[in-house]
PDB file of C-alpha atoms in Angstrom:
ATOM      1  CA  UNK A 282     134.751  83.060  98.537  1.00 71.00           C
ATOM      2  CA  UNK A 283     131.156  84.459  98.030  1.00 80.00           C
ATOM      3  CA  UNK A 284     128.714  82.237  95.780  1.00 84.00           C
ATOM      4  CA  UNK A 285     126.984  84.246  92.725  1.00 87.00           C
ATOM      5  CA  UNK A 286     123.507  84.493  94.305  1.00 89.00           C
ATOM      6  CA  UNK A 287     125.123  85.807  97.494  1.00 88.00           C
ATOM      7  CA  UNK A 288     126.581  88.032  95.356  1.00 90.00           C
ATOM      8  CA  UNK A 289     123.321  89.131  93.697  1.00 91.00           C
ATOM      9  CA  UNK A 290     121.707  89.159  96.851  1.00 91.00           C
ATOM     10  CA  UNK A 291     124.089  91.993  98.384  1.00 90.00           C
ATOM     11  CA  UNK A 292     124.390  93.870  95.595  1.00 91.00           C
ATOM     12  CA  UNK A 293     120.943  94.229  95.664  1.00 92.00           C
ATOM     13  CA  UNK A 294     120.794  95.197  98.719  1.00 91.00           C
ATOM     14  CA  UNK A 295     123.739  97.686  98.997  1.00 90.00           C
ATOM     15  CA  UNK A 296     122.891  99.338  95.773  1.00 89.00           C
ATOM     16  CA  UNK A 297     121.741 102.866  96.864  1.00 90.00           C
ATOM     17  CA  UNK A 298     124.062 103.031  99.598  1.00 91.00           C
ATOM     18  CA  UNK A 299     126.894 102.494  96.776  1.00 92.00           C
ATOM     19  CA  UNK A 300     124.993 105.533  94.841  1.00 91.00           C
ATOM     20  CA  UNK A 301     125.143 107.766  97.999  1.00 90.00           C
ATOM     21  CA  UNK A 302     128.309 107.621  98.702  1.00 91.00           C
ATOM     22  CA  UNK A 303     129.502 108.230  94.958  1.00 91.00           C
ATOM     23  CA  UNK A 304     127.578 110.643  95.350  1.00 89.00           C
ATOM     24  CA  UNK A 305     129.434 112.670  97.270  1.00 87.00           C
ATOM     25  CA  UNK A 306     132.456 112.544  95.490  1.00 88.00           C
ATOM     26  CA  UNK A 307     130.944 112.831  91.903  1.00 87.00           C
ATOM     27  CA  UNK A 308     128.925 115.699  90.905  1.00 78.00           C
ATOM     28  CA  UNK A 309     126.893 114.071  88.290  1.00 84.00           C
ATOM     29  CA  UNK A 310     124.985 111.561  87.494  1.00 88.00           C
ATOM     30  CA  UNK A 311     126.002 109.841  84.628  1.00 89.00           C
ATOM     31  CA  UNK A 312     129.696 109.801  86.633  1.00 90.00           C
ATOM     32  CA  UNK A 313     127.913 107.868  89.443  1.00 91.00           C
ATOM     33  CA  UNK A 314     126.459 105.172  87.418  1.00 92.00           C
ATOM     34  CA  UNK A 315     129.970 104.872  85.542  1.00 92.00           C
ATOM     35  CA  UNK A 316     131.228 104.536  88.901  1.00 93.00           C
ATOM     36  CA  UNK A 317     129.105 101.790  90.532  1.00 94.00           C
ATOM     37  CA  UNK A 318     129.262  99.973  86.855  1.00 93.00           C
ATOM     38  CA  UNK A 319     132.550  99.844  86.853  1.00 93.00           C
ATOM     39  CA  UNK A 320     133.038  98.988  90.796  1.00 94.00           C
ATOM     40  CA  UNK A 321     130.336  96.285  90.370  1.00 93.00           C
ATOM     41  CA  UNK A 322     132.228  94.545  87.388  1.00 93.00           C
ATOM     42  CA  UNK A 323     135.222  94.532  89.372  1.00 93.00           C
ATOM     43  CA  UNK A 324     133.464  93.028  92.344  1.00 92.00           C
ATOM     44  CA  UNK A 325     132.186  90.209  90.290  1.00 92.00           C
ATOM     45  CA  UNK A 326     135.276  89.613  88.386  1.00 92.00           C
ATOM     46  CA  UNK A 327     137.333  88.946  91.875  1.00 89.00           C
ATOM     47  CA  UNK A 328     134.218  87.415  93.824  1.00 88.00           C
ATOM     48  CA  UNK A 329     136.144  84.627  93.831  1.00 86.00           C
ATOM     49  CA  UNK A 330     138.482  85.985  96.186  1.00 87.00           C
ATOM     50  CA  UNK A 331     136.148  88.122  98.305  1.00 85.00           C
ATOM     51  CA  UNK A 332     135.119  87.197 101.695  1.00 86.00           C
ATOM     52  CA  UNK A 333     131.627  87.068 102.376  1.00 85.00           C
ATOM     53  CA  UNK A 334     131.629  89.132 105.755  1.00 87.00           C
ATOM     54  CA  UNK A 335     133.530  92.203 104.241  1.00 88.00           C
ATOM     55  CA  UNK A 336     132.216  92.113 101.073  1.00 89.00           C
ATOM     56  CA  UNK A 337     130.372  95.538 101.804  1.00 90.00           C
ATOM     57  CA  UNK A 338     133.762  96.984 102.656  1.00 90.00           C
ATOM     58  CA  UNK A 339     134.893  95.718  99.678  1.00 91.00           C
ATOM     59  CA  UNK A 340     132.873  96.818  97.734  1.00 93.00           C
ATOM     60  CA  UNK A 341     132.790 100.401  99.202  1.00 93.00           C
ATOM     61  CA  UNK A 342     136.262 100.435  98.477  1.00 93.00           C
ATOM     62  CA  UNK A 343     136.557  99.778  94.856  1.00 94.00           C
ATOM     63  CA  UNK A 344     133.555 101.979  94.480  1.00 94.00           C
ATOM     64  CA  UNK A 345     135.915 105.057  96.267  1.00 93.00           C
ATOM     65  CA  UNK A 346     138.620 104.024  94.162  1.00 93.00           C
ATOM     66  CA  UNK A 347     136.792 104.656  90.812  1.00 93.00           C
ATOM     67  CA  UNK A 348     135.524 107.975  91.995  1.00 92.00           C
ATOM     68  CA  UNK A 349     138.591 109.166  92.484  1.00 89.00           C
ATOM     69  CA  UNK A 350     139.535 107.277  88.577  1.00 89.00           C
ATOM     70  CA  UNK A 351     136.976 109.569  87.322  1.00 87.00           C
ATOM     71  CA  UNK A 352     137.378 112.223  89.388  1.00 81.00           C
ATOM     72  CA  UNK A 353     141.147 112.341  88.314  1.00 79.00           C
ATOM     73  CA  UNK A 354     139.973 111.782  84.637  1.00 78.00           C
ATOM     74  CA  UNK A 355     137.556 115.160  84.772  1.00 68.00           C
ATOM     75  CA  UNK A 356     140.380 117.200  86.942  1.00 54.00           C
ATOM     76  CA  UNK A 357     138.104 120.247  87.180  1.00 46.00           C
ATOM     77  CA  UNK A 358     135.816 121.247  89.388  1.00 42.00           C
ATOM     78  CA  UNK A 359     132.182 120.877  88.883  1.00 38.00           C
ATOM     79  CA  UNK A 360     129.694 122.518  91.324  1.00 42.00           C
ATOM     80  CA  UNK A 361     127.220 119.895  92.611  1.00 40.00           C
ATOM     81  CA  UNK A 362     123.979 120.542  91.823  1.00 42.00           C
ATOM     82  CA  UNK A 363     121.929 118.564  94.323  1.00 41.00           C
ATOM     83  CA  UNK A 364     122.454 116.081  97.268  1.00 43.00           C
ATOM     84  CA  UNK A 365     120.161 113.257  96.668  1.00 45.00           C
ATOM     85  CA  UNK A 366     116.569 114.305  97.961  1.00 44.00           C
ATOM     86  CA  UNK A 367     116.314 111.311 100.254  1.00 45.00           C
ATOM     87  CA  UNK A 368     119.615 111.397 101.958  1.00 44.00           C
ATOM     88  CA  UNK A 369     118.491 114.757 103.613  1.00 44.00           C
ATOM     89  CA  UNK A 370     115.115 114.868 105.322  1.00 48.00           C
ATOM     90  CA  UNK A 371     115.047 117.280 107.790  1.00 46.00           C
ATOM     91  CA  UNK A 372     113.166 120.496 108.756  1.00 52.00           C
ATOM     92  CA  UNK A 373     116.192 122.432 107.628  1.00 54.00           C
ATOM     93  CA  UNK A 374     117.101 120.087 104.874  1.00 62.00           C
ATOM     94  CA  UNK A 375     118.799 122.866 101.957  1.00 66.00           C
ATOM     95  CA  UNK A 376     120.786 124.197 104.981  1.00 68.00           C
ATOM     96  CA  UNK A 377     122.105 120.635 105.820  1.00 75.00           C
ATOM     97  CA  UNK A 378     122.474 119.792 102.169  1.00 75.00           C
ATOM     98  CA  UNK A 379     124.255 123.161 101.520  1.00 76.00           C
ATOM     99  CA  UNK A 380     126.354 122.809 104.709  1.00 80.00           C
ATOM    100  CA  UNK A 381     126.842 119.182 104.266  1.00 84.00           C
ATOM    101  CA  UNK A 382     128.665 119.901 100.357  1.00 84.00           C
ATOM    102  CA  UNK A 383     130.831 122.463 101.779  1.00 87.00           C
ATOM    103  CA  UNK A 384     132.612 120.117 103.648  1.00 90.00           C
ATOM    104  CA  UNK A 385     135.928 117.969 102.388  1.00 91.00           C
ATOM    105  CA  UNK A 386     135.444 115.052 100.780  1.00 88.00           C
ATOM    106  CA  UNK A 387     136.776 113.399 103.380  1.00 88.00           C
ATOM    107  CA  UNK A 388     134.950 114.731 106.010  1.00 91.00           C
ATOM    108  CA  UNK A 389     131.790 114.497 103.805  1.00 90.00           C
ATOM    109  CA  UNK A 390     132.229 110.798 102.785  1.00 91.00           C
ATOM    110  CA  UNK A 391     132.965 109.788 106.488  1.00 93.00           C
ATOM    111  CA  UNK A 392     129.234 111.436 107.524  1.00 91.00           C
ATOM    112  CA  UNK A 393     127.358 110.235 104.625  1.00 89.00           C
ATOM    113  CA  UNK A 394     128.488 106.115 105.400  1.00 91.00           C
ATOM    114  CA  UNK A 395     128.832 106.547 109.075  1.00 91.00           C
ATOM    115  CA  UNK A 396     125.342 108.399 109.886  1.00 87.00           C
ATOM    116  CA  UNK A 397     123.073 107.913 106.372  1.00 85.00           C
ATOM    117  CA  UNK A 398     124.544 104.857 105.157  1.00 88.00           C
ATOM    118  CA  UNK A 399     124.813 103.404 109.096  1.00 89.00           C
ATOM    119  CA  UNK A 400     128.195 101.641 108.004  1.00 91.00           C
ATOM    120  CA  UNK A 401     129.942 100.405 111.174  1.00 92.00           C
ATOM    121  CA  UNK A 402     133.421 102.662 112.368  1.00 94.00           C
ATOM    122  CA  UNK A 403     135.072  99.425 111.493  1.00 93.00           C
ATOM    123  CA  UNK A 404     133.701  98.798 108.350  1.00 92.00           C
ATOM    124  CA  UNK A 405     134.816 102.327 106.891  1.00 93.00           C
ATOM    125  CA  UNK A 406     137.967 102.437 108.290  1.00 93.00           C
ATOM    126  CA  UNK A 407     138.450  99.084 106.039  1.00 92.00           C
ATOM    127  CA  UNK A 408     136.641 100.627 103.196  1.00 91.00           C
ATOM    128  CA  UNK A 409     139.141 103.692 103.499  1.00 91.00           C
ATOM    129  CA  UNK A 410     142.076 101.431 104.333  1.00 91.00           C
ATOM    130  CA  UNK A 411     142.566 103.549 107.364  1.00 93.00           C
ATOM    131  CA  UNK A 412     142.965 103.030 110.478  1.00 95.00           C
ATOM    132  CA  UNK A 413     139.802 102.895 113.430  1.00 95.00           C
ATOM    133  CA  UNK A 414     141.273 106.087 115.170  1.00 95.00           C
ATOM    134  CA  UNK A 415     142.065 107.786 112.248  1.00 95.00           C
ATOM    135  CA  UNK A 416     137.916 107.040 110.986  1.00 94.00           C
ATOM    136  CA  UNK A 417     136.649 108.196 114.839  1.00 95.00           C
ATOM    137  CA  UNK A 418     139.189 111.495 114.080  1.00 95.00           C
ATOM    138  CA  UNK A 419     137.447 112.250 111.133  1.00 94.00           C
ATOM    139  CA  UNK A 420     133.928 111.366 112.214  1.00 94.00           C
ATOM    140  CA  UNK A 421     135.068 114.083 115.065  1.00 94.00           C
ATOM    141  CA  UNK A 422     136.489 116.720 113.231  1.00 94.00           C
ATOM    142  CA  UNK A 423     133.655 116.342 110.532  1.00 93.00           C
ATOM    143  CA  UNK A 424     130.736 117.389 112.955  1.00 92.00           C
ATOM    144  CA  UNK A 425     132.819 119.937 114.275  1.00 92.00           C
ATOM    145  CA  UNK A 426     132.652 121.075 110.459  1.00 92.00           C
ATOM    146  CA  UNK A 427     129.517 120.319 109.777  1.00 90.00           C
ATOM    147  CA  UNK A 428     128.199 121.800 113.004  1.00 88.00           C
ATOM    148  CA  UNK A 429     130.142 125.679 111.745  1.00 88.00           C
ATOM    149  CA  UNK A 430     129.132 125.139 108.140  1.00 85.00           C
ATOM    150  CA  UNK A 431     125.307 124.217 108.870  1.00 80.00           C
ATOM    151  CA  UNK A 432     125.152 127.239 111.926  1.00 82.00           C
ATOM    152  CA  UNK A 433     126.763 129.563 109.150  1.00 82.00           C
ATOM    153  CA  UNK A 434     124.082 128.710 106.958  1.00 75.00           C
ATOM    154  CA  UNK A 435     120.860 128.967 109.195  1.00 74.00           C
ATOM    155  CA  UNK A 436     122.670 132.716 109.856  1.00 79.00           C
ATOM    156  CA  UNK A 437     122.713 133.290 106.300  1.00 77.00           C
ATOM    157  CA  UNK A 438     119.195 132.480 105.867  1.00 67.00           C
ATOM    158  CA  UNK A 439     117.345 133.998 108.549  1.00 59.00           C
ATOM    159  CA  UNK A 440     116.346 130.910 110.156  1.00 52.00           C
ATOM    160  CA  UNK A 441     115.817 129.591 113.693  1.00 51.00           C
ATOM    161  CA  UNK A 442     116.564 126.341 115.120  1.00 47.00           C
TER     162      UNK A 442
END
């Protein structure tokens, strides 16, 4: 059971993380504040029933789960216009940002909480309701993705590392 101010409190504090992540699964804006909205009401109509160490998880879940509500409710693809500006800060950063929305979803939402949001291998194989060697898999075979996708795009672009 998590007390309302607790509640508040985390919320508050997991807020842009939550955005992030819908983030790469929603290409717009307006669908990512629907999305945390909508996740956030849930929370705090079952915070009751939540426990206080996994609320993050928790939350993280029913966020996913109304992206993919949405997503469903769209069913056509929209072409993302542009990754957050301050979850890629890097010398390179359009090439990671490019390379980085060519991946999966899956691939791309297991980067984003594991290395930007710093969410725990544990907590997102709860928040994915998956299991801890399927999330180290992923975390794996998304590099190795990432890794081609960003090289392809420094090569397209003329640049060095």
């Amino acid at each position: 059971m998590i007390r309302d101010e607790v509640f508040m409190r985390e919320v508050e504090a997991c807020e842009r993380t939550l955005y992030r992540i819908c983030r790469t699964m929603l290409h717009n804006e307006a669908d990512c504040c629907d999305a945390v909205q909508e996740a956030l009401m849930k929370a705090w109509q079952h915070r009751n029933r939540i426990d206080e160490t996994k609320f993050r998880a928790y939350l993280t879940r029913i966020l996913i789960n109304e992206c993919h509500n949405i997503g469903r409710k769209h069913a056509r693809v929209v072409v993302m216009e542009s990754v957050p500006e301050q979850a890629v800060e890097a010398e390179h950063g359009l090439e990671i940002r490019d390379a980085l929305m060519k991946l999966s979803e899956l691939h791309r939402l297991v980067l984003v909480m594991h290395y930007l949001e710093g969410f725990s291998l544990a907590e997102i194989a709860q928040a994915l309701r998956i299991p801890l060697g399927t999330v180290k898999y992923r975390i794996v075979r998304a590099r190795n993705a990432f890794k081609k996708e960003w090289m392809m795009e420094l090569k397209k672009g003329g640049a060095q590392l």
